[in-house]
XYZ file of C-alpha atoms in Angstrom:
349
model
C -44.358 -92.733 39.100
C -45.245 -94.572 35.936
C -48.575 -93.511 34.531
C -50.186 -96.978 34.384
C -53.348 -98.511 35.844
C -52.626 -100.397 39.067
C -54.850 -103.294 40.265
C -56.727 -102.958 43.532
C -54.933 -104.807 46.355
C -56.302 -105.119 49.897
C -58.908 -102.512 49.058
C -56.273 -100.015 47.974
C -56.361 -98.428 44.552
C -53.610 -96.127 43.339
C -54.321 -93.010 41.349
C -52.013 -90.613 39.556
C -52.304 -88.292 42.558
C -51.010 -90.934 44.995
C -48.040 -89.906 47.126
C -44.940 -91.924 48.009
C -46.296 -93.430 51.284
C -49.275 -94.813 49.394
C -46.971 -96.440 46.858
C -44.884 -98.006 49.655
C -48.015 -99.354 51.369
C -49.248 -100.651 48.029
C -45.962 -102.525 47.455
C -46.056 -103.920 51.012
C -49.579 -105.268 50.511
C -48.630 -106.582 47.083
C -45.660 -108.407 48.594
C -47.839 -109.993 51.289
C -50.402 -110.968 48.644
C -47.726 -112.597 46.473
C -46.308 -114.408 49.504
C -49.673 -115.834 50.586
C -50.498 -116.703 46.984
C -47.180 -118.578 46.700
C -48.010 -120.508 49.885
C -51.434 -121.363 48.450
C -49.921 -122.594 45.154
C -47.279 -124.596 47.042
C -49.951 -126.367 49.108
C -51.987 -127.197 45.992
C -48.917 -128.499 44.173
C -47.918 -130.534 47.246
C -51.397 -132.080 47.205
C -51.017 -132.975 43.545
C -47.672 -134.637 44.238
C -49.139 -136.491 47.190
C -51.920 -137.978 45.005
C -49.351 -139.009 42.413
C -47.024 -140.581 44.980
C -48.462 -144.194 44.656
C -47.090 -144.168 41.135
C -43.741 -142.773 42.191
C -42.641 -143.184 45.801
C -40.175 -140.232 45.973
C -42.987 -137.759 45.178
C -44.432 -138.239 48.668
C -41.211 -137.004 50.274
C -41.178 -133.985 47.945
C -44.790 -133.262 48.813
C -44.049 -133.375 52.554
C -41.066 -131.015 52.137
C -43.174 -128.646 50.060
C -45.957 -128.649 52.628
C -43.460 -127.965 55.419
C -41.894 -125.108 53.478
C -45.290 -123.630 52.643
C -46.420 -123.783 56.250
C -43.129 -122.217 57.413
C -43.526 -119.434 54.851
C -47.119 -118.930 55.909
C -46.075 -118.603 59.552
C -43.283 -116.162 58.678
C -45.619 -114.006 56.592
C -48.337 -114.062 59.220
C -45.937 -113.294 62.078
C -44.309 -110.487 60.080
C -47.647 -108.856 59.376
C -48.883 -109.321 62.956
C -45.657 -108.074 64.548
C -45.529 -104.959 62.390
C -49.152 -104.041 62.902
C -49.126 -104.943 66.620
C -45.987 -102.987 67.541
C -47.299 -99.912 65.742
C -50.721 -100.202 64.133
C -49.937 -97.058 62.187
C -47.246 -98.898 60.255
C -49.844 -100.615 58.134
C -50.983 -97.202 56.995
C -47.447 -95.849 56.519
C -48.440 -92.320 57.387
C -45.198 -90.480 56.701
C -45.101 -86.986 58.095
C -44.375 -84.562 55.311
C -41.309 -82.459 55.689
C -42.226 -78.816 56.075
C -41.696 -76.867 52.920
C -38.540 -74.849 53.130
C -39.330 -71.150 52.960
C -37.858 -69.373 49.974
C -34.514 -67.754 50.738
C -34.929 -64.159 51.815
C -34.419 -61.683 49.049
C -30.957 -60.219 49.198
C -31.643 -56.576 49.862
C -29.103 -54.166 48.506
C -27.438 -52.003 51.136
C -28.660 -48.458 51.452
C -26.909 -45.808 49.424
C -26.707 -44.206 46.006
C -25.979 -46.338 42.929
C -24.582 -45.055 39.646
C -25.413 -46.839 36.387
C -23.972 -46.487 32.910
C -27.236 -47.671 31.372
C -30.798 -46.474 31.924
C -33.106 -48.508 34.136
C -30.911 -49.047 37.232
C -30.561 -52.757 36.386
C -26.825 -53.438 36.744
C -26.443 -55.869 39.653
C -22.734 -55.051 39.934
C -23.320 -51.415 40.844
C -21.939 -50.504 44.260
C -23.532 -48.408 46.997
C -22.034 -44.958 47.581
C -22.676 -43.236 50.902
C -20.386 -40.193 50.920
C -19.387 -37.296 48.666
C -17.321 -38.041 45.572
C -15.322 -34.955 44.604
C -14.095 -36.610 41.400
C -15.983 -39.513 39.820
C -12.880 -40.517 37.878
C -12.469 -42.064 34.462
C -14.730 -45.015 35.327
C -17.851 -42.857 35.734
C -17.300 -39.274 34.609
C -19.712 -38.245 31.859
C -21.030 -41.830 31.805
C -23.780 -41.923 34.439
C -27.153 -42.430 32.746
C -29.188 -43.541 35.766
C -29.010 -43.093 39.531
C -30.630 -45.474 42.018
C -31.427 -44.539 45.614
C -32.036 -47.099 48.365
C -33.115 -45.549 51.669
C -32.877 -47.109 55.135
C -35.970 -45.869 56.968
C -35.416 -48.556 59.637
C -32.440 -46.623 61.001
C -33.632 -43.235 59.706
C -30.909 -42.973 57.080
C -32.017 -41.105 53.979
C -29.698 -40.307 51.086
C -29.952 -37.174 48.936
C -27.715 -37.164 45.828
C -26.724 -34.086 43.826
C -24.750 -34.377 40.575
C -22.323 -31.703 39.320
C -20.753 -31.111 35.917
C -17.402 -30.096 37.459
C -15.133 -31.681 40.030
C -15.149 -30.561 43.668
C -18.952 -30.324 43.912
C -19.611 -27.237 41.816
C -20.947 -26.162 38.442
C -24.230 -27.130 36.831
C -26.012 -29.524 39.153
C -29.040 -31.742 39.423
C -30.880 -32.525 42.641
C -32.436 -35.998 42.615
C -35.712 -36.594 44.436
C -34.832 -38.888 47.371
C -38.338 -40.400 47.302
C -37.780 -41.841 43.810
C -35.801 -45.087 43.578
C -34.453 -44.692 40.032
C -33.650 -41.556 38.036
C -32.704 -41.220 34.391
C -30.111 -38.464 33.948
C -28.013 -36.914 31.225
C -24.390 -38.046 31.212
C -22.831 -34.835 32.513
C -21.642 -35.623 36.066
C -18.015 -35.238 37.144
C -18.660 -35.156 40.909
C -21.491 -35.975 43.300
C -22.713 -34.923 46.727
C -24.260 -37.786 48.676
C -25.922 -36.301 51.717
C -27.328 -38.269 54.633
C -30.356 -36.351 55.836
C -30.645 -35.671 59.572
C -34.231 -35.358 60.809
C -33.135 -34.185 64.248
C -30.199 -31.795 63.837
C -28.843 -30.351 67.061
C -26.533 -27.606 65.836
C -26.877 -23.866 66.329
C -27.464 -22.902 62.698
C -25.724 -21.151 59.812
C -24.387 -17.570 59.892
C -23.776 -15.427 56.804
C -21.442 -12.401 57.049
C -20.884 -9.395 54.782
C -17.268 -9.211 55.893
C -14.564 -11.838 55.871
C -13.537 -13.843 58.901
C -16.906 -13.700 60.643
C -16.723 -9.946 61.123
C -20.051 -9.171 62.799
C -19.674 -5.385 62.628
C -20.370 -5.427 58.915
C -23.683 -7.204 59.410
C -24.759 -10.824 59.519
C -27.744 -13.063 59.009
C -28.528 -16.221 60.953
C -30.615 -19.210 59.914
C -31.417 -21.052 63.139
C -31.450 -24.801 63.593
C -35.234 -24.790 64.048
C -35.620 -23.237 60.583
C -33.383 -25.874 59.004
C -34.489 -29.118 60.633
C -37.762 -30.864 60.098
C -39.417 -33.968 58.777
C -37.586 -35.578 55.878
C -36.985 -34.362 53.224
C -37.395 -30.810 54.559
C -34.667 -28.240 53.851
C -34.282 -24.482 54.152
C -34.736 -22.959 50.668
C -34.850 -19.182 50.146
C -34.116 -16.573 47.532
C -31.066 -14.606 48.633
C -32.805 -11.421 47.563
C -35.469 -12.025 50.220
C -32.943 -12.309 53.059
C -31.584 -9.093 54.616
C -28.434 -8.637 56.669
C -28.927 -7.420 60.219
C -26.883 -4.908 62.227
C -25.369 -3.324 59.138
C -23.798 0.086 59.886
C -26.045 2.904 58.672
C -23.471 4.281 56.301
C -23.103 0.870 54.643
C -26.792 0.276 54.058
C -28.346 0.553 50.607
C -29.731 3.933 49.700
C -33.280 4.045 48.401
C -33.348 7.691 47.241
C -31.145 10.759 46.967
C -31.764 14.451 47.553
C -31.116 17.204 45.017
C -27.523 17.409 46.150
C -26.924 13.747 45.442
C -26.854 12.850 49.112
C -28.660 9.764 50.370
C -31.909 10.406 52.160
C -31.222 8.829 55.528
C -34.721 7.447 56.008
C -34.451 5.598 52.711
C -31.548 3.434 53.806
C -32.241 -0.305 54.083
C -30.115 -3.291 54.981
C -28.578 -5.000 51.951
C -29.801 -8.399 50.864
C -27.677 -11.534 50.803
C -27.853 -11.591 46.992
C -25.075 -10.859 44.531
C -21.616 -11.061 46.042
C -22.624 -9.555 49.380
C -21.750 -12.702 51.364
C -18.057 -12.903 52.261
C -17.934 -15.687 54.846
C -20.122 -18.417 56.269
C -20.087 -19.957 59.731
C -21.641 -23.428 59.842
C -22.333 -24.346 63.488
C -23.636 -27.871 63.212
C -23.907 -30.626 60.630
C -25.295 -28.808 57.627
C -24.505 -28.441 53.964
C -25.023 -25.027 52.392
C -25.758 -24.910 48.661
C -25.559 -21.660 46.744
C -27.577 -21.932 43.537
C -28.144 -19.923 40.428
C -31.586 -20.667 39.015
C -31.966 -19.370 35.498
C -35.418 -18.238 34.318
C -37.635 -21.264 33.794
C -35.699 -23.598 36.106
C -37.659 -25.296 38.887
C -36.812 -25.670 42.549
C -35.827 -29.322 42.013
C -33.297 -28.687 39.230
C -31.288 -29.187 37.226
C -29.773 -25.828 38.136
C -27.434 -23.719 36.050
C -24.828 -23.280 38.790
C -24.258 -24.703 42.273
C -21.552 -24.530 44.894
C -21.602 -26.681 48.025
C -20.150 -25.437 51.331
C -18.085 -26.455 53.056
C -16.107 -27.078 49.889
C -13.800 -30.058 49.499
C -10.893 -27.854 50.573
C -12.787 -26.454 53.568
C -14.138 -29.674 55.093
C -11.257 -30.190 57.535
C -10.484 -26.490 57.994
C -10.955 -24.908 61.397
C -12.126 -21.306 61.162
C -14.066 -19.129 58.729
C -15.315 -20.557 55.469
C -14.529 -17.812 52.996
C -16.742 -17.413 49.961
C -14.736 -17.229 46.754
C -16.908 -15.915 43.942
C -14.293 -16.625 41.294
C -15.856 -20.011 40.533
C -19.230 -18.412 39.900
C -17.671 -15.732 37.736
C -15.897 -18.394 35.718
C -19.292 -19.988 35.011
C -20.527 -17.066 32.894
C -20.904 -14.948 36.034
C -23.766 -17.044 37.390
C -23.787 -15.401 40.822
C -26.105 -17.477 43.081
C -29.625 -16.225 43.718
C -30.850 -19.032 46.016
C -29.534 -20.738 49.116
C -30.398 -24.237 50.331
C -29.408 -25.549 53.761
C -29.737 -29.282 54.398
C -29.223 -30.894 57.825
C -26.978 -33.932 57.487
C -25.495 -36.701 59.565
C -21.748 -36.628 60.016
């Protein structure tokens, strides 16, 4: 409203803080005041004309008409005011109920998943959620990812764990990204990405490692049970391969700890070989798990980045029925970085 000083009418004074109903009531009272004032002026003027009528006869008729009109107006004003205030006494106060304030629109929450950004800061609103492995990031993203955003869905127990690789098909140098951190700055090296959905309650049997191909148990095996893999998010099975020993290895195939003077192995010195080096030939994954073979160079931490990684099942093995054969050629091609750690993560299908 205009910032001016309003006169007091019918005991009502407007201030700058007055709301619309108060202005409407003020105008209503002002209109009634003007109407009654006009009636009062008309009656006075009619009286003047009546006193002047002896000098001019037609003034008396005008005075009578004016008095009649004033009285009619007075009755109309009075009846209007009485009718309005009698039908609903609250009308004279014009108490308008305020409309409830509309709540702010709910914030549009981004869907859960992993977001790749070409600029640091995870600020690009056009980035799309990714919820499954990407064996080849393609020309649009390869060697261009500078930040990775992670949005978890704890409401439905869906937690995403991304791992970036510097080669296609989920292998090569890799970087594990902490799933509890919403935005990561990364070097632009990625050509492929694992996007794992963590499973807090896996129900598989576990993972079996074999010295021989095609799940040949006679050569020795090692099992990691489901109870060792599953746990509260973001738990995973992480061990040095050197610390894990094959079981049921034939005596003649066990490692020899010492030799006699004839160069023969002292039988009591034989021990089962470890899973390190290239001793693993096949892997049986009985359940929803991802197996990561890692090579951690001296000085690298358990959270990465890691010099070499290979995820199993591989892209070519995902739909294969039967043994998952370990092919060490990829590791050899990466400066012979033969894995020295294994990580097993329970995932949702």
